[in-house]
Amino acid sequence: MEILEINYINFRNLEDKNIHFSPRFNLFFGKNGQGKTSILEAIYFSATGKSFRTSKNVELIKYKKEKMGSYISYRDLISEKTLSVKMDKKNKEYNYNGKKIPLDQFYGKVNVVTFIPEDIELITGSPGFRRNFFDGEIAQSNYEYFKHLKDYTKVLKIRNKYLKEKKHKDEVFSIFEDEFIKLAAKIVLKRIDYVKNISIILNLNYRKLFDDKKELSLKYDSFIGEFKGLDLKALEERIRGKIKDLKNQEIRYGYSLVGPQRDDFKFILNEKEAKSYSSQGEKKSIIFSLKLSEIDMVIKERRESPIFLIDDISSYFDSIRKDNIIKYLKKREIQVFISSTTDLNIESKNFRIDKGEIQDGHYECK
Ligand SMILES: Nc1ncnc2c1ncn2[C@@H]1O[C@H](COP(=O)(O)OP(=O)(O)OP(=O)(O)O)[C@@H](O)[C@H]1O
Ligand SMILES: [Mg+2]
């Protein structure tokens, strides 16, 4: 997949602009606070309808302006297409080839993998942060999972409301409970499968790029306990059993104690949990390897490369690790957008950013 050009109006501090990209490396080069993260965010936003650093849409609209808009044209295996998003402080509109579409059809048309400084939270942050991340990853190339999550969230909300209001003896409650169990089992099964696949790739990538003497794995830590060999039916039965065991507690607390909203994911480096034992450098390397593995997973599911955004590469890694990364990316047929405050010595289309103004065609990163 390849983004051909972008057009944006009133996006953060960026001066309105139309930019054409290289199919390989695109480097945004500039000092702190000039708009490097903002241009990567604009690309991500145009492709996915969301930001990677905020859930508050209004933050994206340039100060003192009322509206914001962005547009990209891109090429996938089949043809050239366009996506655009228009937004004011109340409404947001998504378009595909000039036609208005809902978000759930918009999301996933272009696959994007990002590596940003905040990603370290995937190790150090809360289980909810990890769940959101992995759910998003699975959903971006699996529409069924996206729908199951959406439905599950609705049913969970209703179930919690009934528990809170002590209406668990209602007939409606048991109907919702059946639906709750079915959806929960589907989500768990997909997560099991995803973690199994990505964990193998993750280890390979980590060893190849960063440290071939260590073993890295991702473990799915589920509320259902040990899940080896369980199929969908067996999972449903297990969840039904868990509900039975915890029903009294659920009624007392007034919300669901069972379900994939209580799961977590753990990174294990040489048999130790990375969250508690790994160094800062190791954590960064684990997350970078995870992002490369995501790229491999998207290719596996979609038979097409996602685009890769790397924010602030210079502040992340020492020069040896940076060189390894660049060497690796050069070998891959993938479109990459990188921001940096220092030169990277790669053959790239370079853009200089100064106070939100982007100039292309500057091949000197000085
Ligand atoms: N909605 C907005 N309207 C106008 N300016 C904004 C808006 N949101 C953020 N800014 C400003 O845009 C500027 C550029 O921010 P950005 O995060 O893109 O910089 P950066 O080049 O990535 O910097 P760093 O190297 O420090 O990460 C900042 O000064 C920020 O305060
Ligand atoms: Mg930045």
mmCIF file of C-alpha atoms and ligand atoms in Angstrom:
data_model
loop_
_atom_site.group_PDB
_atom_site.id
_atom_site.type_symbol
_atom_site.label_atom_id
_atom_site.label_comp_id
_atom_site.label_asym_id
_atom_site.label_seq_id
_atom_site.Cartn_x
_atom_site.Cartn_y
_atom_site.Cartn_z
ATOM 1 C CA MET A 1 0.000 0.000 0.000
ATOM 2 C CA GLU A 2 1.222 3.460 -0.794
ATOM 3 C CA ILE A 3 0.048 6.960 0.030
ATOM 4 C CA LEU A 4 0.559 9.126 -3.031
ATOM 5 C CA GLU A 5 -0.306 12.539 -1.685
ATOM 6 C CA ILE A 6 -1.874 14.424 1.175
ATOM 7 C CA ASN A 7 -3.780 17.675 1.397
ATOM 8 C CA TYR A 8 -4.765 19.318 4.651
ATOM 9 C CA ILE A 9 -6.376 22.493 5.896
ATOM 10 C CA ASN A 10 -6.095 23.808 9.474
ATOM 11 C CA PHE A 11 -4.384 20.708 10.871
ATOM 12 C CA ARG A 12 -2.628 21.608 14.187
ATOM 13 C CA ASN A 13 0.209 24.099 13.540
ATOM 14 C CA LEU A 14 0.747 23.010 9.916
ATOM 15 C CA GLU A 15 0.460 25.539 7.094
ATOM 16 C CA ASP A 16 -2.118 24.282 4.565
ATOM 17 C CA LYS A 17 -0.329 22.217 1.967
ATOM 18 C CA ASN A 18 -0.450 19.549 -0.732
ATOM 19 C CA ILE A 19 2.450 17.070 -0.599
ATOM 20 C CA HIS A 20 3.450 14.217 -2.898
ATOM 21 C CA PHE A 21 5.290 11.317 -1.306
ATOM 22 C CA SER A 22 7.949 8.821 -2.265
ATOM 23 C CA PRO A 23 6.855 5.156 -2.394
ATOM 24 C CA ARG A 24 9.800 4.302 -0.090
ATOM 25 C CA PHE A 25 11.359 6.613 2.521
ATOM 26 C CA ASN A 26 9.938 10.002 3.428
ATOM 27 C CA LEU A 27 11.886 11.947 6.030
ATOM 28 C CA PHE A 28 10.488 14.914 7.951
ATOM 29 C CA PHE A 29 13.345 16.818 9.379
ATOM 30 C CA GLY A 30 13.176 19.744 11.797
ATOM 31 C CA LYS A 31 13.884 21.157 15.222
ATOM 32 C CA ASN A 32 11.720 20.532 18.295
ATOM 33 C CA GLY A 33 8.214 21.963 18.211
ATOM 34 C CA GLN A 34 8.105 22.649 14.442
ATOM 35 C CA GLY A 35 5.407 20.124 13.440
ATOM 36 C CA LYS A 36 7.136 16.784 12.812
ATOM 37 C CA THR A 37 4.725 14.735 14.911
ATOM 38 C CA SER A 38 1.847 16.794 13.508
ATOM 39 C CA ILE A 39 2.559 15.859 9.888
ATOM 40 C CA LEU A 40 2.774 12.151 10.807
ATOM 41 C CA GLU A 41 -0.451 12.587 12.754
ATOM 42 C CA ALA A 42 -2.078 14.231 9.722
ATOM 43 C CA ILE A 43 -1.139 11.224 7.576
ATOM 44 C CA TYR A 44 -2.426 8.787 10.206
ATOM 45 C CA PHE A 45 -5.616 10.777 10.697
ATOM 46 C CA SER A 46 -6.377 10.925 6.977
ATOM 47 C CA ALA A 47 -5.845 7.177 6.664
ATOM 48 C CA THR A 48 -7.682 5.980 9.785
ATOM 49 C CA GLY A 49 -9.994 8.821 10.863
ATOM 50 C CA LYS A 50 -8.287 8.986 14.267
ATOM 51 C CA SER A 51 -5.220 10.495 15.918
ATOM 52 C CA PHE A 52 -2.440 8.429 17.502
ATOM 53 C CA ARG A 53 -1.943 10.921 20.321
ATOM 54 C CA THR A 54 -5.357 12.105 21.361
ATOM 55 C CA SER A 55 -8.956 10.981 21.420
ATOM 56 C CA LYS A 56 -10.125 14.605 21.564
ATOM 57 C CA ASN A 57 -10.796 15.615 17.990
ATOM 58 C CA VAL A 58 -10.936 19.353 18.674
ATOM 59 C CA GLU A 59 -7.249 19.355 19.598
ATOM 60 C CA LEU A 60 -6.443 18.684 15.959
ATOM 61 C CA ILE A 61 -8.114 21.853 14.679
ATOM 62 C CA LYS A 62 -5.685 24.748 14.334
ATOM 63 C CA TYR A 63 -5.990 27.294 17.145
ATOM 64 C CA LYS A 64 -8.663 29.941 16.457
ATOM 65 C CA LYS A 65 -10.133 28.008 13.515
ATOM 66 C CA GLU A 66 -13.520 26.333 13.356
ATOM 67 C CA LYS A 67 -12.951 23.538 10.844
ATOM 68 C CA MET A 68 -10.297 21.134 9.706
ATOM 69 C CA GLY A 69 -10.017 18.820 6.742
ATOM 70 C CA SER A 70 -7.602 16.338 5.247
ATOM 71 C CA TYR A 71 -7.446 14.253 2.103
ATOM 72 C CA ILE A 72 -5.178 11.503 0.819
ATOM 73 C CA SER A 73 -4.943 9.552 -2.385
ATOM 74 C CA TYR A 74 -3.475 6.084 -2.088
ATOM 75 C CA ARG A 75 -2.820 2.986 -4.105
ATOM 76 C CA ASP A 76 -3.596 -0.564 -3.018
ATOM 77 C CA LEU A 77 -3.246 -3.817 -4.953
ATOM 78 C CA ILE A 78 -6.275 -3.015 -7.053
ATOM 79 C CA SER A 79 -6.392 0.682 -7.856
ATOM 80 C CA GLU A 80 -5.976 4.295 -6.775
ATOM 81 C CA LYS A 81 -8.469 5.610 -4.239
ATOM 82 C CA THR A 82 -9.096 8.616 -2.042
ATOM 83 C CA LEU A 83 -10.034 9.113 1.593
ATOM 84 C CA SER A 84 -10.937 12.356 3.279
ATOM 85 C CA VAL A 85 -12.136 13.553 6.649
ATOM 86 C CA LYS A 86 -13.884 16.835 7.362
ATOM 87 C CA MET A 87 -14.508 18.018 10.849
ATOM 88 C CA ASP A 88 -15.682 20.963 12.902
ATOM 89 C CA LYS A 89 -16.060 21.197 16.668
ATOM 90 C CA LYS A 90 -19.237 19.074 16.596
ATOM 91 C CA ASN A 91 -19.313 16.900 13.497
ATOM 92 C CA LYS A 92 -16.986 14.621 11.642
ATOM 93 C CA GLU A 93 -17.523 13.293 8.140
ATOM 94 C CA TYR A 94 -15.696 10.439 6.417
ATOM 95 C CA ASN A 95 -15.458 10.099 2.644
ATOM 96 C CA TYR A 96 -14.227 7.305 0.412
ATOM 97 C CA ASN A 97 -13.734 8.133 -3.275
ATOM 98 C CA GLY A 98 -15.776 11.266 -2.682
ATOM 99 C CA LYS A 99 -18.734 9.424 -1.083
ATOM 100 C CA LYS A 100 -19.734 9.791 2.539
ATOM 101 C CA ILE A 101 -19.324 6.551 4.552
ATOM 102 C CA PRO A 102 -19.568 5.584 8.251
ATOM 103 C CA LEU A 103 -16.419 5.202 10.378
ATOM 104 C CA ASP A 104 -16.619 1.421 10.614
ATOM 105 C CA GLN A 105 -16.314 1.209 6.812
ATOM 106 C CA PHE A 106 -13.614 3.870 6.689
ATOM 107 C CA TYR A 107 -11.394 2.229 9.304
ATOM 108 C CA GLY A 108 -9.103 -0.413 7.840
ATOM 109 C CA LYS A 109 -9.150 0.737 4.228
ATOM 110 C CA VAL A 110 -5.542 1.838 4.605
ATOM 111 C CA ASN A 111 -3.437 -0.123 7.098
ATOM 112 C CA VAL A 112 -1.013 1.926 9.109
ATOM 113 C CA VAL A 113 1.550 0.848 11.678
ATOM 114 C CA THR A 114 3.052 3.525 13.917
ATOM 115 C CA PHE A 115 6.015 3.772 16.230
ATOM 116 C CA ILE A 116 5.795 6.799 18.518
ATOM 117 C CA PRO A 117 7.509 7.700 21.827
ATOM 118 C CA GLU A 118 4.327 7.038 23.817
ATOM 119 C CA ASP A 119 4.303 3.406 22.650
ATOM 120 C CA ILE A 120 6.560 2.451 25.535
ATOM 121 C CA GLU A 121 3.345 2.549 27.588
ATOM 122 C CA LEU A 122 2.409 -0.707 25.905
ATOM 123 C CA ILE A 123 4.820 -2.253 28.390
ATOM 124 C CA THR A 124 4.648 0.120 31.345
ATOM 125 C CA GLY A 125 1.002 1.222 31.090
ATOM 126 C CA SER A 126 -2.322 -0.246 32.158
ATOM 127 C CA PRO A 127 -3.897 -3.480 30.871
ATOM 128 C CA GLY A 128 -6.629 -1.343 29.271
ATOM 129 C CA PHE A 129 -4.043 0.451 27.165
ATOM 130 C CA ARG A 130 -2.674 -2.888 25.923
ATOM 131 C CA ARG A 131 -6.167 -4.266 25.233
ATOM 132 C CA ASN A 132 -7.083 -1.205 23.172
ATOM 133 C CA PHE A 133 -3.905 -1.543 21.208
ATOM 134 C CA PHE A 134 -4.210 -5.246 20.413
ATOM 135 C CA ASP A 135 -7.924 -4.956 19.703
ATOM 136 C CA GLY A 136 -7.184 -2.146 17.257
ATOM 137 C CA GLU A 137 -4.499 -4.211 15.595
ATOM 138 C CA ILE A 138 -6.682 -7.262 15.141
ATOM 139 C CA ALA A 139 -9.631 -5.136 14.029
ATOM 140 C CA GLN A 140 -7.734 -3.207 11.378
ATOM 141 C CA SER A 141 -7.403 -6.270 9.218
ATOM 142 C CA ASN A 142 -10.364 -8.256 10.511
ATOM 143 C CA TYR A 143 -13.743 -6.598 10.109
ATOM 144 C CA GLU A 144 -15.586 -9.414 11.903
ATOM 145 C CA TYR A 145 -13.537 -8.832 15.039
ATOM 146 C CA PHE A 146 -14.250 -5.097 14.815
ATOM 147 C CA LYS A 147 -17.995 -5.880 14.757
ATOM 148 C CA HIS A 148 -17.789 -8.413 17.590
ATOM 149 C CA LEU A 149 -15.986 -5.899 19.778
ATOM 150 C CA LYS A 150 -18.562 -3.238 19.053
ATOM 151 C CA ASP A 151 -21.447 -5.600 19.846
ATOM 152 C CA TYR A 152 -19.712 -6.943 22.927
ATOM 153 C CA THR A 153 -19.177 -3.432 24.310
ATOM 154 C CA LYS A 154 -22.907 -2.761 23.933
ATOM 155 C CA VAL A 155 -23.960 -6.027 25.568
ATOM 156 C CA LEU A 156 -21.459 -5.588 28.399
ATOM 157 C CA LYS A 157 -22.873 -2.137 29.143
ATOM 158 C CA ILE A 158 -26.395 -3.543 29.315
ATOM 159 C CA ARG A 159 -25.263 -6.473 31.465
ATOM 160 C CA ASN A 160 -23.538 -4.097 33.884
ATOM 161 C CA LYS A 161 -26.639 -1.928 34.080
ATOM 162 C CA TYR A 162 -28.786 -4.940 34.983
ATOM 163 C CA LEU A 163 -26.271 -6.075 37.594
ATOM 164 C CA LYS A 164 -26.086 -2.609 39.097
ATOM 165 C CA GLU A 165 -29.856 -2.382 39.298
ATOM 166 C CA LYS A 166 -30.055 -5.927 40.728
ATOM 167 C CA LYS A 167 -32.266 -7.039 37.832
ATOM 168 C CA HIS A 168 -30.310 -10.239 37.251
ATOM 169 C CA LYS A 169 -33.432 -12.367 37.640
ATOM 170 C CA ASP A 170 -35.150 -10.715 34.648
ATOM 171 C CA GLU A 171 -35.722 -12.954 31.658
ATOM 172 C CA VAL A 172 -34.121 -10.300 29.435
ATOM 173 C CA PHE A 173 -30.955 -10.560 31.492
ATOM 174 C CA SER A 174 -30.500 -14.229 30.638
ATOM 175 C CA ILE A 175 -31.024 -13.513 26.926
ATOM 176 C CA PHE A 176 -28.302 -10.872 27.095
ATOM 177 C CA GLU A 177 -26.120 -13.280 29.021
ATOM 178 C CA ASP A 178 -26.233 -15.833 26.200
ATOM 179 C CA GLU A 179 -25.231 -13.165 23.719
ATOM 180 C CA PHE A 180 -22.548 -11.954 26.129
ATOM 181 C CA ILE A 181 -21.031 -15.445 26.361
ATOM 182 C CA LYS A 182 -21.060 -16.014 22.597
ATOM 183 C CA LEU A 183 -19.361 -12.715 21.821
ATOM 184 C CA ALA A 184 -16.866 -13.052 24.677
ATOM 185 C CA ALA A 185 -15.828 -16.504 23.404
ATOM 186 C CA LYS A 186 -15.337 -15.215 19.855
ATOM 187 C CA ILE A 187 -13.157 -12.353 21.069
ATOM 188 C CA VAL A 188 -11.061 -14.614 23.281
ATOM 189 C CA LEU A 189 -10.565 -17.156 20.504
ATOM 190 C CA LYS A 190 -9.357 -14.516 18.060
ATOM 191 C CA ARG A 191 -7.000 -13.045 20.666
ATOM 192 C CA ILE A 192 -5.539 -16.494 21.394
ATOM 193 C CA ASP A 193 -4.910 -17.041 17.709
ATOM 194 C CA TYR A 194 -3.427 -13.575 17.167
ATOM 195 C CA VAL A 195 -1.043 -13.780 20.126
ATOM 196 C CA LYS A 196 0.123 -17.245 19.092
ATOM 197 C CA ASN A 197 0.998 -16.012 15.606
ATOM 198 C CA ILE A 198 2.523 -12.673 16.494
ATOM 199 C CA SER A 199 4.602 -14.065 19.350
ATOM 200 C CA ILE A 200 6.662 -16.230 16.986
ATOM 201 C CA ILE A 201 7.320 -13.337 14.598
ATOM 202 C CA LEU A 202 8.065 -11.015 17.519
ATOM 203 C CA ASN A 203 10.826 -13.258 18.789
ATOM 204 C CA LEU A 204 12.384 -13.564 15.318
ATOM 205 C CA ASN A 205 12.349 -9.803 14.789
ATOM 206 C CA TYR A 206 13.780 -9.029 18.217
ATOM 207 C CA ARG A 207 16.634 -11.477 17.809
ATOM 208 C CA LYS A 208 17.407 -10.361 14.260
ATOM 209 C CA LEU A 209 17.487 -6.654 15.046
ATOM 210 C CA PHE A 210 18.495 -6.264 18.653
ATOM 211 C CA ASP A 211 19.781 -9.270 20.555
ATOM 212 C CA ASP A 212 20.102 -12.785 19.223
ATOM 213 C CA LYS A 213 20.956 -14.145 22.670
ATOM 214 C CA LYS A 214 17.527 -13.469 24.139
ATOM 215 C CA GLU A 215 14.082 -14.998 23.729
ATOM 216 C CA LEU A 216 11.041 -12.745 23.575
ATOM 217 C CA SER A 217 7.423 -13.805 23.691
ATOM 218 C CA LEU A 218 3.977 -12.316 24.084
ATOM 219 C CA LYS A 219 1.588 -14.061 26.484
ATOM 220 C CA TYR A 220 -2.159 -13.679 26.579
ATOM 221 C CA ASP A 221 -3.234 -13.477 30.194
ATOM 222 C CA SER A 222 -6.949 -14.205 30.025
ATOM 223 C CA PHE A 223 -9.720 -14.241 32.620
ATOM 224 C CA ILE A 224 -10.567 -17.742 31.423
ATOM 225 C CA GLY A 225 -7.275 -19.163 32.744
ATOM 226 C CA GLU A 226 -5.458 -21.902 30.831
ATOM 227 C CA PHE A 227 -6.882 -22.086 27.304
ATOM 228 C CA LYS A 228 -4.671 -24.524 25.417
ATOM 229 C CA GLY A 229 -6.680 -26.626 22.966
ATOM 230 C CA LEU A 230 -10.051 -24.978 23.672
ATOM 231 C CA ASP A 231 -12.347 -24.418 20.696
ATOM 232 C CA LEU A 232 -15.246 -21.971 20.488
ATOM 233 C CA LYS A 233 -17.787 -24.294 22.137
ATOM 234 C CA ALA A 234 -15.407 -25.221 24.953
ATOM 235 C CA LEU A 235 -14.649 -21.534 25.511
ATOM 236 C CA GLU A 236 -18.351 -20.732 25.794
ATOM 237 C CA GLU A 237 -18.747 -23.472 28.374
ATOM 238 C CA ARG A 238 -15.738 -22.225 30.302
ATOM 239 C CA ILE A 239 -17.149 -18.676 30.367
ATOM 240 C CA ARG A 240 -20.562 -19.956 31.477
ATOM 241 C CA GLY A 241 -18.831 -21.805 34.309
ATOM 242 C CA LYS A 242 -16.868 -18.688 35.332
ATOM 243 C CA ILE A 243 -20.079 -16.662 35.445
ATOM 244 C CA LYS A 244 -21.661 -19.275 37.652
ATOM 245 C CA ASP A 245 -18.702 -19.221 40.035
ATOM 246 C CA LEU A 246 -18.620 -15.462 40.293
ATOM 247 C CA LYS A 247 -22.332 -14.641 40.049
ATOM 248 C CA ASN A 248 -22.757 -13.735 43.720
ATOM 249 C CA GLN A 249 -19.756 -11.442 43.612
ATOM 250 C CA GLU A 250 -20.964 -9.851 40.381
ATOM 251 C CA ILE A 251 -24.307 -9.086 41.997
ATOM 252 C CA ARG A 252 -22.600 -7.669 45.072
ATOM 253 C CA TYR A 253 -20.209 -5.446 43.071
ATOM 254 C CA GLY A 254 -22.849 -4.530 40.497
ATOM 255 C CA TYR A 255 -20.756 -5.119 37.375
ATOM 256 C CA SER A 256 -19.242 -7.909 35.257
ATOM 257 C CA LEU A 257 -16.218 -9.669 36.732
ATOM 258 C CA VAL A 258 -16.030 -12.016 33.796
ATOM 259 C CA GLY A 259 -15.130 -11.204 30.191
ATOM 260 C CA PRO A 260 -12.340 -10.151 27.833
ATOM 261 C CA GLN A 261 -12.458 -6.597 29.268
ATOM 262 C CA ARG A 262 -10.442 -8.080 32.144
ATOM 263 C CA ASP A 263 -7.685 -9.629 30.019
ATOM 264 C CA ASP A 264 -4.082 -8.551 29.712
ATOM 265 C CA PHE A 265 -1.063 -9.182 27.472
ATOM 266 C CA LYS A 266 2.458 -9.706 28.815
ATOM 267 C CA PHE A 267 5.854 -9.327 27.189
ATOM 268 C CA ILE A 268 8.295 -11.921 28.462
ATOM 269 C CA LEU A 269 12.020 -11.470 27.818
ATOM 270 C CA ASN A 270 14.165 -14.428 28.821
ATOM 271 C CA GLU A 271 11.410 -15.780 31.064
ATOM 272 C CA LYS A 272 11.013 -12.490 32.960
ATOM 273 C CA GLU A 273 8.181 -10.035 32.528
ATOM 274 C CA ALA A 274 9.539 -7.008 30.644
ATOM 275 C CA LYS A 275 7.351 -4.584 32.612
ATOM 276 C CA SER A 276 9.234 -5.327 35.832
ATOM 277 C CA TYR A 277 12.669 -6.449 34.685
ATOM 278 C CA SER A 278 13.697 -5.037 31.283
ATOM 279 C CA SER A 279 15.860 -1.932 30.818
ATOM 280 C CA GLN A 280 14.580 1.168 29.023
ATOM 281 C CA GLY A 281 16.571 0.281 25.910
ATOM 282 C CA GLU A 282 15.206 -3.264 25.926
ATOM 283 C CA LYS A 283 11.641 -1.976 26.300
ATOM 284 C CA LYS A 284 12.055 0.305 23.283
ATOM 285 C CA SER A 285 13.533 -2.555 21.274
ATOM 286 C CA ILE A 286 10.676 -4.886 22.278
ATOM 287 C CA ILE A 287 8.103 -2.352 21.122
ATOM 288 C CA PHE A 288 9.908 -1.677 17.871
ATOM 289 C CA SER A 289 10.019 -5.425 17.215
ATOM 290 C CA LEU A 290 6.314 -5.573 18.009
ATOM 291 C CA LYS A 291 5.619 -2.915 15.407
ATOM 292 C CA LEU A 292 7.610 -4.795 12.787
ATOM 293 C CA SER A 293 5.670 -7.914 13.681
ATOM 294 C CA GLU A 294 2.433 -6.021 13.201
ATOM 295 C CA ILE A 295 3.598 -5.192 9.690
ATOM 296 C CA ASP A 296 4.166 -8.903 9.071
ATOM 297 C CA MET A 297 0.730 -9.742 10.482
ATOM 298 C CA VAL A 298 -1.014 -7.224 8.215
ATOM 299 C CA ILE A 299 0.841 -8.633 5.206
ATOM 300 C CA LYS A 300 -0.240 -12.137 6.237
ATOM 301 C CA GLU A 301 -3.909 -11.148 6.613
ATOM 302 C CA ARG A 302 -4.216 -8.673 3.744
ATOM 303 C CA ARG A 303 -1.463 -9.787 1.353
ATOM 304 C CA GLU A 304 -0.400 -6.168 1.246
ATOM 305 C CA SER A 305 2.093 -4.003 3.182
ATOM 306 C CA PRO A 306 0.809 -1.390 5.572
ATOM 307 C CA ILE A 307 2.472 2.009 5.664
ATOM 308 C CA PHE A 308 4.864 2.600 8.544
ATOM 309 C CA LEU A 309 5.133 5.850 10.540
ATOM 310 C CA ILE A 310 8.111 6.333 12.861
ATOM 311 C CA ASP A 311 8.092 9.437 15.035
ATOM 312 C CA ASP A 312 11.298 10.860 16.421
ATOM 313 C CA ILE A 313 13.600 7.957 15.641
ATOM 314 C CA SER A 314 16.683 9.943 16.707
ATOM 315 C CA SER A 315 15.586 10.248 20.326
ATOM 316 C CA TYR A 316 14.859 6.548 20.692
ATOM 317 C CA PHE A 317 17.907 4.532 19.771
ATOM 318 C CA ASP A 318 21.695 4.695 19.841
ATOM 319 C CA SER A 319 23.422 4.851 16.467
ATOM 320 C CA ILE A 320 24.055 1.090 16.225
ATOM 321 C CA ARG A 321 20.414 0.221 16.821
ATOM 322 C CA LYS A 322 19.307 3.009 14.479
ATOM 323 C CA ASP A 323 21.574 1.707 11.716
ATOM 324 C CA ASN A 324 20.240 -1.828 12.201
ATOM 325 C CA ILE A 325 16.694 -0.540 11.893
ATOM 326 C CA ILE A 326 17.386 1.467 8.754
ATOM 327 C CA LYS A 327 19.259 -1.443 7.181
ATOM 328 C CA TYR A 328 16.318 -3.714 7.917
ATOM 329 C CA LEU A 329 13.736 -1.281 6.537
ATOM 330 C CA LYS A 330 15.728 -0.780 3.350
ATOM 331 C CA LYS A 331 15.315 -4.469 2.601
ATOM 332 C CA ARG A 332 11.542 -4.335 2.988
ATOM 333 C CA GLU A 333 9.172 -3.218 0.228
ATOM 334 C CA ILE A 334 7.310 -0.784 2.406
ATOM 335 C CA GLN A 335 6.471 2.912 2.420
ATOM 336 C CA VAL A 336 7.979 4.596 5.463
ATOM 337 C CA PHE A 337 7.446 8.044 6.971
ATOM 338 C CA ILE A 338 10.067 9.046 9.531
ATOM 339 C CA SER A 339 10.516 12.190 11.580
ATOM 340 C CA SER A 340 13.863 13.124 13.017
ATOM 341 C CA THR A 341 15.869 16.018 14.391
ATOM 342 C CA THR A 342 19.091 14.621 12.943
ATOM 343 C CA ASP A 343 20.200 13.346 9.560
ATOM 344 C CA LEU A 344 19.724 9.630 8.937
ATOM 345 C CA ASN A 345 21.897 9.077 5.875
ATOM 346 C CA ILE A 346 19.252 7.257 3.919
ATOM 347 C CA GLU A 347 18.050 7.749 0.410
ATOM 348 C CA SER A 348 14.764 9.441 1.056
ATOM 349 C CA LYS A 349 12.456 12.175 -0.065
ATOM 350 C CA ASN A 350 13.253 14.850 2.473
ATOM 351 C CA PHE A 351 10.944 17.470 3.878
ATOM 352 C CA ARG A 352 12.101 20.288 6.062
ATOM 353 C CA ILE A 353 9.653 21.567 8.672
ATOM 354 C CA ASP A 354 9.946 25.008 10.129
ATOM 355 C CA LYS A 355 7.108 26.557 12.182
ATOM 356 C CA GLY A 356 4.546 24.311 10.534
ATOM 357 C CA GLU A 357 5.727 25.111 7.048
ATOM 358 C CA ILE A 358 6.840 22.093 5.043
ATOM 359 C CA GLN A 359 9.240 22.390 2.148
ATOM 360 C CA ASP A 360 10.030 19.422 -0.046
ATOM 361 C CA GLY A 361 12.934 18.745 -2.303
ATOM 362 C CA HIS A 362 15.546 19.602 0.331
ATOM 363 C CA TYR A 363 17.922 16.715 0.205
ATOM 364 C CA GLU A 364 20.353 18.268 2.639
ATOM 365 C CA CYS A 365 19.321 17.501 6.205
ATOM 366 C CA LYS A 366 21.398 20.211 7.774
HETATM 367 N N1 LIG B 1 -4.367 22.629 17.416
HETATM 368 C C1 LIG B 1 -3.202 23.270 17.291
HETATM 369 N N2 LIG B 1 -3.121 24.448 16.595
HETATM 370 C C2 LIG B 1 -1.930 25.091 16.444
HETATM 371 N N3 LIG B 1 -0.770 24.647 16.970
HETATM 372 C C3 LIG B 1 -0.792 23.492 17.661
HETATM 373 C C4 LIG B 1 -2.003 22.743 17.845
HETATM 374 N N4 LIG B 1 -1.714 21.659 18.584
HETATM 375 C C5 LIG B 1 -0.401 21.709 18.850
HETATM 376 N N5 LIG B 1 0.161 22.815 18.313
HETATM 377 C C6 LIG B 1 1.586 23.238 18.334
HETATM 378 O O1 LIG B 1 2.223 22.714 17.207
HETATM 379 C C7 LIG B 1 3.623 22.714 17.421
HETATM 380 C C8 LIG B 1 4.249 21.504 16.763
HETATM 381 O O2 LIG B 1 3.985 20.335 17.521
HETATM 382 P P1 LIG B 1 4.611 18.905 17.153
HETATM 383 O O3 LIG B 1 4.292 18.015 18.263
HETATM 384 O O4 LIG B 1 4.175 18.513 15.790
HETATM 385 O O5 LIG B 1 6.176 19.271 17.123
HETATM 386 P P2 LIG B 1 7.437 18.331 16.821
HETATM 387 O O6 LIG B 1 8.148 18.899 15.640
HETATM 388 O O7 LIG B 1 7.037 16.925 16.752
HETATM 389 O O8 LIG B 1 8.324 18.586 18.119
HETATM 390 P P3 LIG B 1 9.268 17.588 18.989
HETATM 391 O O9 LIG B 1 10.550 17.444 18.219
HETATM 392 O O10 LIG B 1 9.472 18.367 20.238
HETATM 393 O O11 LIG B 1 8.537 16.315 19.177
HETATM 394 C C9 LIG B 1 3.813 22.820 18.927
HETATM 395 O O12 LIG B 1 4.347 24.094 19.223
HETATM 396 C C10 LIG B 1 2.399 22.694 19.474
HETATM 397 O O13 LIG B 1 2.205 23.461 20.631
HETATM 398 MG MG MG B 2 7.344 15.306 18.023
#
